[in-house]
Amino acid sequence: GAWCWYKMVASLEESGLSPVTVDLTGCGFNMTDTNTVSTLEEYSKPLIDLLENLPEEEKVILVGHSTGGASISYALERFPEKISKAIFVCATMVSDGQRPFDVFSEELGSAERFMKESQFLIYGNGKDKPPTGFMFEKPHMKGLYFNQSPNKDIALAMISMRPVPLGPMMEKVSLTAERYGKGRRFYVQTLDDRALSPDVQEKLVRENSPEGVFKIKGSDHCPF
């Protein structure tokens, strides 16, 4: 949800920049039922709409966090000419044909096992149908996402976070060298991250070769 970035928005505006935050489908104030979001295209639609409506001469620096990395990759494939730089903040920087969930598999187990065994799954269409989303319980979220974050920010997150739609995370992302491969990609690593460990982030950087890598010492999974 766009609410995550409130401190960053204030800081960027004070620096004279023009930040725009986006609620992806089913996130933040986008009131779409998470359980109905089944594809990466649906999940990323608010971002794609923003890029489609950009004036022809304008470009954006696109920044995404965590599972939002999949939406950045999807947007880079769709609109490489409208994105001057893509910044992945401890995010799912996937390879062609990879599922965003696979990035977290070292922490959560294989996708197949997670779908069978996880206690955090949500069955929006009924227990006899495949799960539609997942949401960690508050104690787990604090330990996974916010192990270095201030208490006031954790309190805000606890009342703002919504379930993650599962369909987009299980979809294989199609990326081409001709479009996605032309994008300028940068990665921001968070070195005290328990949701996407520094080792996994290092592996993503090794396998996907961004133009530059930045590291934040003492940061959990929510560096903003």
Coordinates of N, CA, C and O in Angstrom, one line a residue, residues 65-223:
H65 N 8.9 -2.2 -3.5 CA 9.4 -2.9 -2.3 C 8.8 -4.3 -2.2 O 7.7 -4.5 -2.5
S66 N 9.6 -5.3 -1.7 CA 9.2 -6.6 -1.4 C 8.5 -7.3 -2.6 O 9.1 -7.3 -3.7
T67 N 7.3 -7.7 -2.5 CA 6.6 -8.4 -3.6 C 6.3 -7.4 -4.7 O 6.0 -7.8 -5.8
G68 N 6.4 -6.1 -4.4 CA 6.2 -5.1 -5.5 C 7.2 -5.1 -6.6 O 7.1 -4.6 -7.6
G69 N 8.3 -5.9 -6.3 CA 9.3 -6.0 -7.3 C 8.8 -6.7 -8.6 O 9.2 -6.5 -9.7
A70 N 7.8 -7.6 -8.4 CA 7.2 -8.3 -9.5 C 6.5 -7.3 -10.4 O 6.5 -7.4 -11.6
S71 N 5.8 -6.3 -9.8 CA 5.1 -5.3 -10.5 C 6.1 -4.4 -11.3 O 5.8 -3.9 -12.4
I72 N 7.2 -4.1 -10.7 CA 8.2 -3.3 -11.4 C 8.7 -4.1 -12.6 O 8.8 -3.5 -13.7
S73 N 9.0 -5.3 -12.5 CA 9.5 -6.1 -13.6 C 8.4 -6.2 -14.7 O 8.7 -6.0 -15.9
Y74 N 7.2 -6.4 -14.3 CA 6.1 -6.4 -15.3 C 6.0 -5.0 -16.0 O 5.8 -5.0 -17.2
A75 N 6.1 -4.0 -15.3 CA 6.0 -2.6 -15.8 C 7.2 -2.4 -16.8 O 7.0 -1.7 -17.9
L76 N 8.4 -2.8 -16.4 CA 9.5 -2.6 -17.3 C 9.4 -3.3 -18.6 O 9.8 -2.8 -19.7
E77 N 8.8 -4.5 -18.6 CA 8.5 -5.3 -19.8 C 7.5 -4.6 -20.7 O 7.6 -4.5 -21.9
R78 N 6.5 -3.9 -20.0 CA 5.4 -3.3 -20.8 C 5.8 -1.9 -21.3 O 5.5 -1.5 -22.4
F79 N 6.5 -1.1 -20.4 CA 6.8 0.3 -20.8 C 8.3 0.6 -20.5 O 8.6 1.5 -19.7
P80 N 9.3 0.0 -21.1 CA 10.7 0.3 -20.9 C 11.0 1.7 -21.2 O 11.9 2.3 -20.6
E81 N 10.3 2.3 -22.2 CA 10.6 3.7 -22.6 C 10.1 4.7 -21.6 O 10.5 5.9 -21.7
K82 N 9.3 4.4 -20.7 CA 8.7 5.3 -19.7 C 9.4 5.3 -18.3 O 9.0 6.0 -17.4
I83 N 10.4 4.4 -18.2 CA 11.0 4.2 -16.9 C 12.5 4.4 -17.0 O 13.2 3.7 -17.7
S84 N 13.0 5.5 -16.4 CA 14.4 5.9 -16.5 C 15.3 5.0 -15.7 O 16.4 4.6 -16.1
K85 N 14.8 4.6 -14.5 CA 15.5 3.7 -13.6 C 14.4 2.9 -12.8 O 13.3 3.4 -12.5
A86 N 14.8 1.6 -12.5 CA 13.9 0.8 -11.7 C 14.7 0.4 -10.4 O 15.8 -0.1 -10.5
I87 N 14.1 0.7 -9.3 CA 14.8 0.5 -8.0 C 14.1 -0.6 -7.2 O 12.9 -0.4 -6.9
F88 N 14.8 -1.7 -7.0 CA 14.2 -2.8 -6.2 C 14.7 -2.7 -4.8 O 15.8 -2.9 -4.5
V89 N 13.7 -2.4 -3.9 CA 14.1 -2.3 -2.4 C 13.8 -3.6 -1.7 O 12.6 -3.9 -1.5
C90 N 14.8 -4.4 -1.4 CA 14.6 -5.7 -0.8 C 13.4 -6.4 -1.5 O 12.5 -6.9 -0.8
A91 N 13.5 -6.4 -2.8 CA 12.3 -6.8 -3.6 C 12.5 -8.0 -4.5 O 13.7 -8.5 -4.7
T92 N 11.4 -8.6 -5.0 CA 11.5 -9.8 -5.8 C 11.9 -9.4 -7.2 O 11.1 -9.0 -8.1
M93 N 13.2 -9.4 -7.5 CA 13.8 -9.2 -8.8 C 13.9 -10.5 -9.5 O 14.9 -11.2 -9.4
V94 N 12.8 -10.9 -10.2 CA 12.8 -12.2 -10.8 C 13.5 -12.4 -12.1 O 13.7 -11.4 -12.8
S95 N 13.8 -13.6 -12.5 CA 14.3 -13.9 -13.8 C 13.1 -14.3 -14.7 O 12.0 -14.6 -14.2
D96 N 13.3 -14.3 -16.0 CA 12.3 -14.8 -16.9 C 11.8 -16.2 -16.6 O 12.6 -17.1 -16.3
G97 N 10.5 -16.3 -16.5 CA 9.9 -17.6 -16.2 C 9.9 -18.0 -14.7 O 9.4 -19.1 -14.4
Q98 N 10.3 -17.1 -13.9 CA 10.3 -17.3 -12.4 C 9.0 -16.8 -11.8 O 8.5 -15.8 -12.2
R99 N 8.6 -17.4 -10.7 CA 7.4 -16.9 -9.9 C 8.0 -16.0 -8.8 O 9.0 -16.3 -8.2
P100 N 7.3 -14.9 -8.5 CA 7.7 -14.0 -7.4 C 7.8 -14.8 -6.1 O 8.8 -14.5 -5.3
F101 N 6.9 -15.7 -5.9 CA 7.0 -16.5 -4.6 C 8.3 -17.3 -4.5 O 8.8 -17.4 -3.4
D102 N 8.9 -17.7 -5.6 CA 10.1 -18.5 -5.6 C 11.2 -17.8 -4.9 O 12.1 -18.4 -4.3
V103 N 11.2 -16.5 -4.9 CA 12.2 -15.7 -4.3 C 12.2 -15.9 -2.8 O 13.3 -15.9 -2.1
F104 N 11.0 -16.1 -2.2 CA 10.9 -16.3 -0.8 C 10.9 -17.8 -0.3 O 10.8 -18.1 0.8
S105 N 11.2 -18.7 -1.3 CA 11.0 -20.1 -1.0 C 12.0 -20.6 0.1 O 11.7 -21.5 0.8
E106 N 13.2 -19.9 0.2 CA 14.1 -20.4 1.2 C 13.6 -20.1 2.6 O 13.9 -20.8 3.5
E107 N 12.8 -19.0 2.7 CA 12.2 -18.7 4.0 C 10.9 -19.4 4.3 O 10.6 -19.8 5.4
L108 N 10.1 -19.6 3.2 CA 8.8 -20.1 3.4 C 8.6 -21.5 2.9 O 7.5 -22.1 3.1
G109 N 9.6 -22.1 2.3 CA 9.5 -23.5 1.8 C 9.0 -23.4 0.3 O 8.7 -22.3 -0.2
S110 N 8.9 -24.5 -0.4 CA 8.5 -24.5 -1.8 C 7.1 -24.0 -1.9 O 6.3 -24.1 -0.9
A111 N 6.7 -23.5 -3.0 CA 5.3 -23.0 -3.2 C 4.3 -24.1 -3.0 O 3.3 -23.9 -2.4
E112 N 4.7 -25.3 -3.5 CA 3.7 -26.4 -3.4 C 3.5 -26.7 -1.9 O 2.4 -27.0 -1.5
R113 N 4.6 -26.8 -1.1 CA 4.4 -27.1 0.3 C 3.7 -26.0 1.0 O 2.9 -26.3 1.9
F114 N 4.0 -24.7 0.7 CA 3.3 -23.6 1.3 C 1.8 -23.7 1.1 O 1.0 -23.4 2.0
M115 N 1.4 -24.0 -0.2 CA 0.0 -24.1 -0.5 C -0.7 -25.2 0.2 O -1.9 -25.1 0.5
K116 N 0.0 -26.2 0.6 CA -0.6 -27.4 1.3 C -0.6 -27.2 2.8 O -1.6 -27.6 3.5
E117 N 0.5 -26.6 3.3 CA 0.7 -26.7 4.8 C 0.6 -25.4 5.5 O 0.4 -25.4 6.8
S118 N 0.7 -24.2 4.9 CA 0.8 -23.0 5.6 C -0.5 -22.7 6.4 O -1.6 -22.9 5.9
Q119 N -0.2 -22.2 7.6 CA -1.3 -21.8 8.5 C -1.8 -20.4 8.2 O -2.8 -19.9 8.8
F120 N -1.1 -19.7 7.3 CA -1.4 -18.3 7.1 C -2.3 -18.1 5.8 O -2.5 -16.9 5.4
L121 N -2.7 -19.2 5.2 CA -3.4 -19.0 3.9 C -4.9 -18.6 4.2 O -5.5 -18.8 5.2
I122 N -5.4 -17.9 3.2 CA -6.8 -17.4 3.2 C -7.6 -18.1 2.1 O -7.1 -18.1 0.9
Y123 N -8.7 -18.6 2.4 CA -9.5 -19.3 1.4 C -10.8 -18.5 1.1 O -11.9 -18.7 1.6
G124 N -10.6 -17.4 0.2 CA -11.7 -16.5 0.0 C -12.8 -17.1 -0.8 O -14.0 -16.6 -0.8
N125 N -12.6 -18.2 -1.5 CA -13.6 -18.9 -2.3 C -14.1 -20.2 -1.7 O -14.8 -20.9 -2.3
G126 N -13.7 -20.4 -0.4 CA -14.1 -21.6 0.3 C -13.0 -22.6 0.4 O -12.1 -22.6 -0.4
K127 N -13.1 -23.4 1.5 CA -12.0 -24.3 1.8 C -11.8 -25.4 0.8 O -10.7 -26.0 0.7
D128 N -12.8 -25.6 -0.1 CA -12.7 -26.7 -1.1 C -12.1 -26.1 -2.4 O -11.9 -26.9 -3.3
K129 N -11.7 -24.8 -2.4 CA -11.1 -24.2 -3.6 C -9.7 -23.8 -3.2 O -9.3 -23.7 -2.0
P130 N -8.8 -23.5 -4.2 CA -7.5 -23.1 -3.9 C -7.4 -21.8 -3.1 O -8.3 -21.0 -3.2
P131 N -6.4 -21.7 -2.2 CA -6.2 -20.4 -1.4 C -6.1 -19.2 -2.3 O -5.6 -19.3 -3.4
T132 N -6.6 -18.1 -1.8 CA -6.6 -16.8 -2.6 C -5.6 -15.8 -2.1 O -5.3 -14.8 -2.8
G133 N -5.1 -16.0 -0.9 CA -4.1 -15.0 -0.3 C -3.5 -15.5 0.9 O -3.7 -16.7 1.4
F134 N -2.6 -14.7 1.5 CA -2.0 -15.1 2.8 C -1.7 -13.8 3.6 O -1.5 -12.7 3.0
M135 N -1.7 -14.0 4.9 CA -1.5 -12.9 5.8 C -0.9 -13.5 7.1 O -1.5 -14.4 7.7
F136 N 0.3 -13.0 7.5 CA 0.9 -13.5 8.7 C 0.2 -12.9 9.9 O -0.4 -11.8 9.8
E137 N 0.2 -13.6 11.0 CA -0.4 -13.0 12.2 C 0.5 -11.9 12.8 O 1.7 -11.9 12.5
K138 N 0.0 -11.1 13.6 CA 0.7 -9.9 14.1 C 2.1 -10.2 14.7 O 3.1 -9.6 14.4
P139 N 2.1 -11.2 15.6 CA 3.4 -11.5 16.2 C 4.5 -12.0 15.2 O 5.6 -11.6 15.3
H140 N 4.0 -12.7 14.2 CA 4.9 -13.1 13.1 C 5.4 -11.9 12.3 O 6.5 -11.8 11.9
M141 N 4.4 -11.0 12.0 CA 4.8 -9.8 11.2 C 5.8 -9.0 11.9 O 6.8 -8.5 11.2
K142 N 5.7 -8.8 13.2 CA 6.6 -8.0 13.9 C 8.0 -8.6 13.8 O 9.0 -7.9 13.6
G143 N 8.1 -9.9 14.0 CA 9.4 -10.6 13.9 C 10.0 -10.6 12.5 O 11.2 -10.5 12.3
L144 N 9.2 -10.8 11.5 CA 9.6 -11.0 10.1 C 9.9 -9.6 9.5 O 11.0 -9.4 8.8
Y145 N 9.0 -8.7 9.6 CA 9.1 -7.4 8.8 C 9.7 -6.3 9.6 O 10.3 -5.4 9.0
F146 N 9.4 -6.2 10.9 CA 9.7 -5.0 11.6 C 10.6 -5.1 12.8 O 10.5 -4.5 13.8
N147 N 11.6 -6.0 12.7 CA 12.5 -6.3 13.8 C 13.4 -5.1 14.2 O 14.0 -5.1 15.2
Q148 N 13.5 -4.1 13.3 CA 14.3 -2.9 13.6 C 13.5 -1.6 13.5 O 14.0 -0.5 13.6
S149 N 12.2 -1.7 13.3 CA 11.3 -0.5 13.0 C 10.8 0.1 14.3 O 10.6 -0.6 15.3
P150 N 10.6 1.4 14.3 CA 10.1 2.1 15.5 C 8.7 1.6 15.8 O 7.9 1.3 14.9
N151 N 8.3 1.6 17.1 CA 7.0 1.1 17.5 C 5.8 1.9 16.9 O 4.8 1.2 16.6
K152 N 6.0 3.2 16.7 CA 4.9 3.9 16.1 C 4.6 3.5 14.6 O 3.5 3.4 14.2
D153 N 5.7 3.2 13.9 CA 5.5 2.7 12.5 C 4.9 1.3 12.5 O 4.2 0.9 11.6
I154 N 5.3 0.5 13.5 CA 4.8 -0.9 13.6 C 3.3 -0.8 13.8 O 2.5 -1.5 13.2
A155 N 2.9 0.1 14.7 CA 1.4 0.3 15.0 C 0.7 0.7 13.8 O -0.4 0.2 13.5
L156 N 1.2 1.6 13.0 CA 0.6 2.0 11.8 C 0.4 0.8 10.8 O -0.6 0.6 10.2
A157 N 1.5 0.1 10.7 CA 1.5 -1.1 9.8 C 0.4 -2.1 10.2 O -0.3 -2.7 9.4
M158 N 0.3 -2.3 11.5 CA -0.6 -3.3 12.0 C -2.1 -3.0 11.6 O -2.9 -3.9 11.4
I159 N -2.4 -1.7 11.5 CA -3.8 -1.4 11.2 C -4.0 -1.1 9.7 O -5.1 -0.8 9.2
S160 N -2.9 -1.1 8.9 CA -2.9 -0.8 7.5 C -2.7 -1.9 6.6 O -3.1 -1.9 5.4
M161 N -2.0 -3.0 7.0 CA -1.6 -4.1 6.1 C -2.8 -4.9 5.8 O -3.7 -5.1 6.6
R162 N -2.9 -5.4 4.6 CA -3.9 -6.2 4.1 C -3.3 -7.5 3.5 O -2.1 -7.6 3.3
P163 N -4.1 -8.6 3.4 CA -3.6 -9.8 2.9 C -2.9 -9.7 1.5 O -3.3 -8.8 0.7
V164 N -1.9 -10.5 1.2 CA -1.3 -10.5 -0.1 C -2.0 -11.5 -1.0 O -2.2 -12.6 -0.6
P165 N -2.4 -11.0 -2.2 CA -3.1 -11.9 -3.1 C -2.1 -13.0 -3.6 O -1.0 -12.7 -3.9
L166 N -2.5 -14.2 -3.6 CA -1.6 -15.3 -3.9 C -1.4 -15.6 -5.4 O -0.3 -15.9 -5.8
G167 N -2.4 -15.3 -6.2 CA -2.3 -15.6 -7.6 C -1.2 -14.9 -8.3 O -0.4 -15.5 -9.0
P168 N -1.0 -13.6 -8.1 CA 0.1 -12.9 -8.7 C 1.5 -13.4 -8.3 O 2.4 -13.3 -9.0
M169 N 1.6 -13.9 -7.0 CA 2.8 -14.4 -6.5 C 3.2 -15.7 -7.1 O 4.4 -16.1 -7.0
M170 N 2.2 -16.5 -7.6 CA 2.4 -17.8 -8.1 C 2.5 -17.8 -9.6 O 2.6 -18.9 -10.2
E171 N 2.4 -16.6 -10.2 CA 2.4 -16.5 -11.7 C 3.9 -16.4 -12.2 O 4.7 -15.6 -11.7
K172 N 4.2 -17.2 -13.2 CA 5.5 -17.1 -13.9 C 5.6 -15.8 -14.7 O 4.7 -15.5 -15.5
V173 N 6.6 -15.0 -14.5 CA 6.7 -13.7 -15.1 C 7.5 -13.9 -16.4 O 8.6 -14.5 -16.4
S174 N 7.0 -13.3 -17.5 CA 7.6 -13.4 -18.8 C 8.4 -12.1 -19.1 O 7.8 -11.0 -19.2
L175 N 9.7 -12.2 -19.2 CA 10.5 -11.0 -19.4 C 11.5 -11.3 -20.6 O 12.0 -12.4 -20.8
T176 N 11.6 -10.2 -21.4 CA 12.5 -10.4 -22.6 C 13.7 -9.4 -22.6 O 13.6 -8.4 -21.9
A177 N 14.7 -9.9 -23.2 CA 16.0 -9.0 -23.3 C 15.7 -7.8 -24.0 O 16.3 -6.7 -23.8
E178 N 14.8 -7.8 -25.0 CA 14.5 -6.6 -25.9 C 13.8 -5.5 -25.2 O 14.0 -4.3 -25.5
R179 N 13.0 -5.9 -24.1 CA 12.3 -4.8 -23.4 C 12.8 -4.7 -22.0 O 13.4 -3.7 -21.6
Y180 N 12.5 -5.7 -21.1 CA 12.9 -5.7 -19.7 C 14.4 -5.5 -19.7 O 15.0 -4.8 -18.8
G181 N 15.1 -6.2 -20.6 CA 16.6 -6.2 -20.5 C 17.2 -4.9 -20.8 O 18.4 -4.7 -20.5
K182 N 16.5 -4.0 -21.4 CA 17.0 -2.6 -21.7 C 16.9 -1.7 -20.5 O 17.5 -0.6 -20.5
G183 N 16.2 -2.1 -19.5 CA 15.9 -1.2 -18.3 C 17.2 -1.1 -17.4 O 18.0 -2.0 -17.3
R184 N 17.3 0.1 -16.8 CA 18.4 0.4 -15.8 C 17.9 0.0 -14.5 O 17.0 0.6 -13.9
R185 N 18.4 -1.1 -13.9 CA 17.9 -1.7 -12.6 C 18.9 -1.5 -11.5 O 20.1 -1.6 -11.8
F186 N 18.4 -1.1 -10.3 CA 19.3 -1.0 -9.2 C 18.6 -1.7 -8.0 O 17.4 -1.9 -8.0
Y187 N 19.5 -2.2 -7.1 CA 18.9 -3.0 -6.0 C 19.4 -2.4 -4.7 O 20.6 -2.0 -4.5
V188 N 18.5 -2.3 -3.7 CA 18.8 -1.8 -2.4 C 18.6 -3.0 -1.4 O 17.5 -3.6 -1.2
Q189 N 19.8 -3.4 -0.8 CA 19.7 -4.6 0.1 C 19.5 -4.1 1.5 O 20.1 -3.1 1.9
T190 N 18.8 -4.9 2.3 CA 18.5 -4.6 3.7 C 19.2 -5.7 4.5 O 18.9 -6.9 4.4
L191 N 20.2 -5.3 5.4 CA 21.1 -6.3 5.9 C 20.7 -6.9 7.2 O 21.4 -7.7 7.7
D192 N 19.6 -6.5 7.8 CA 19.0 -7.1 9.0 C 17.6 -7.6 8.7 O 16.7 -7.5 9.5
D193 N 17.4 -8.1 7.5 CA 16.1 -8.5 7.0 C 15.8 -10.0 7.3 O 16.6 -10.8 6.9
R194 N 14.7 -10.2 8.0 CA 14.3 -11.6 8.3 C 13.3 -12.2 7.4 O 13.0 -13.4 7.4
A195 N 12.7 -11.3 6.5 CA 11.6 -11.8 5.6 C 12.3 -12.2 4.3 O 11.9 -13.2 3.7
L196 N 13.3 -11.5 3.8 CA 14.0 -11.8 2.6 C 15.5 -11.6 3.0 O 16.0 -10.5 3.0
S197 N 16.1 -12.7 3.4 CA 17.4 -12.7 4.1 C 18.5 -12.0 3.2 O 18.4 -12.1 1.9
P198 N 19.5 -11.4 3.8 CA 20.6 -10.9 3.0 C 21.2 -11.9 2.0 O 21.6 -11.5 0.9
D199 N 21.3 -13.1 2.4 CA 21.9 -14.2 1.5 C 21.0 -14.3 0.3 O 21.5 -14.4 -0.9
V200 N 19.7 -14.3 0.4 CA 18.8 -14.4 -0.7 C 18.9 -13.2 -1.6 O 18.9 -13.3 -2.8
Q201 N 18.9 -12.0 -0.9 CA 19.1 -10.8 -1.7 C 20.4 -10.8 -2.5 O 20.4 -10.4 -3.7
E202 N 21.4 -11.3 -1.9 CA 22.7 -11.4 -2.6 C 22.6 -12.3 -3.8 O 23.2 -12.1 -4.9
K203 N 21.9 -13.4 -3.6 CA 21.6 -14.4 -4.7 C 20.9 -13.7 -5.9 O 21.2 -13.9 -7.1
L204 N 19.8 -12.9 -5.5 CA 19.1 -12.2 -6.6 C 20.0 -11.3 -7.4 O 19.8 -11.2 -8.6
V205 N 20.8 -10.6 -6.7 CA 21.7 -9.6 -7.3 C 22.7 -10.4 -8.2 O 23.0 -10.0 -9.4
R206 N 23.2 -11.5 -7.8 CA 24.1 -12.3 -8.5 C 23.5 -12.9 -9.8 O 24.1 -12.9 -10.9
E207 N 22.2 -13.3 -9.7 CA 21.6 -14.0 -10.8 C 21.0 -13.0 -11.8 O 20.7 -13.4 -12.9
N208 N 20.7 -11.8 -11.4 CA 20.0 -10.8 -12.2 C 20.8 -9.5 -12.6 O 20.3 -8.7 -13.3
S209 N 22.0 -9.4 -12.0 CA 22.9 -8.4 -12.4 C 22.4 -7.0 -12.6 O 22.3 -6.5 -13.8
P210 N 21.9 -6.3 -11.5 CA 21.5 -4.9 -11.7 C 22.7 -4.0 -12.0 O 23.9 -4.4 -11.8
E211 N 22.5 -2.8 -12.4 CA 23.5 -1.8 -12.7 C 24.3 -1.4 -11.4 O 25.5 -1.1 -11.5
G212 N 23.6 -1.3 -10.3 CA 24.2 -0.9 -9.1 C 23.5 -1.5 -7.9 O 22.3 -1.9 -7.9
V213 N 24.2 -1.7 -6.8 CA 23.7 -2.2 -5.5 C 24.0 -1.3 -4.4 O 25.2 -0.8 -4.3
F214 N 23.1 -1.0 -3.5 CA 23.2 -0.2 -2.3 C 22.8 -1.1 -1.1 O 21.9 -1.9 -1.2
K215 N 23.5 -0.9 0.0 CA 23.2 -1.7 1.2 C 22.9 -0.8 2.4 O 23.6 0.2 2.6
I216 N 21.9 -1.2 3.1 CA 21.5 -0.4 4.3 C 21.7 -1.3 5.5 O 21.1 -2.3 5.7
K217 N 22.7 -0.9 6.3 CA 23.1 -1.6 7.5 C 22.0 -1.4 8.6 O 21.4 -0.3 8.7
G218 N 21.6 -2.5 9.3 CA 20.7 -2.3 10.4 C 19.3 -2.2 10.0 O 18.4 -1.8 10.8
S219 N 19.0 -2.4 8.7 CA 17.6 -2.2 8.3 C 16.9 -3.6 8.2 O 17.4 -4.6 7.7
D220 N 15.6 -3.6 8.7 CA 14.8 -4.8 8.5 C 14.1 -4.7 7.1 O 14.6 -4.0 6.2
H221 N 13.0 -5.5 6.9 CA 12.4 -5.7 5.6 C 11.6 -4.4 5.2 O 11.2 -4.3 4.1
C222 N 11.5 -3.4 6.1 CA 10.8 -2.2 5.9 C 11.6 -1.0 6.1 O 11.5 -0.3 7.1
P223 N 12.6 -0.7 5.2 CA 13.6 0.3 5.4 C 13.0 1.7 5.5 O 13.6 2.6 6.1

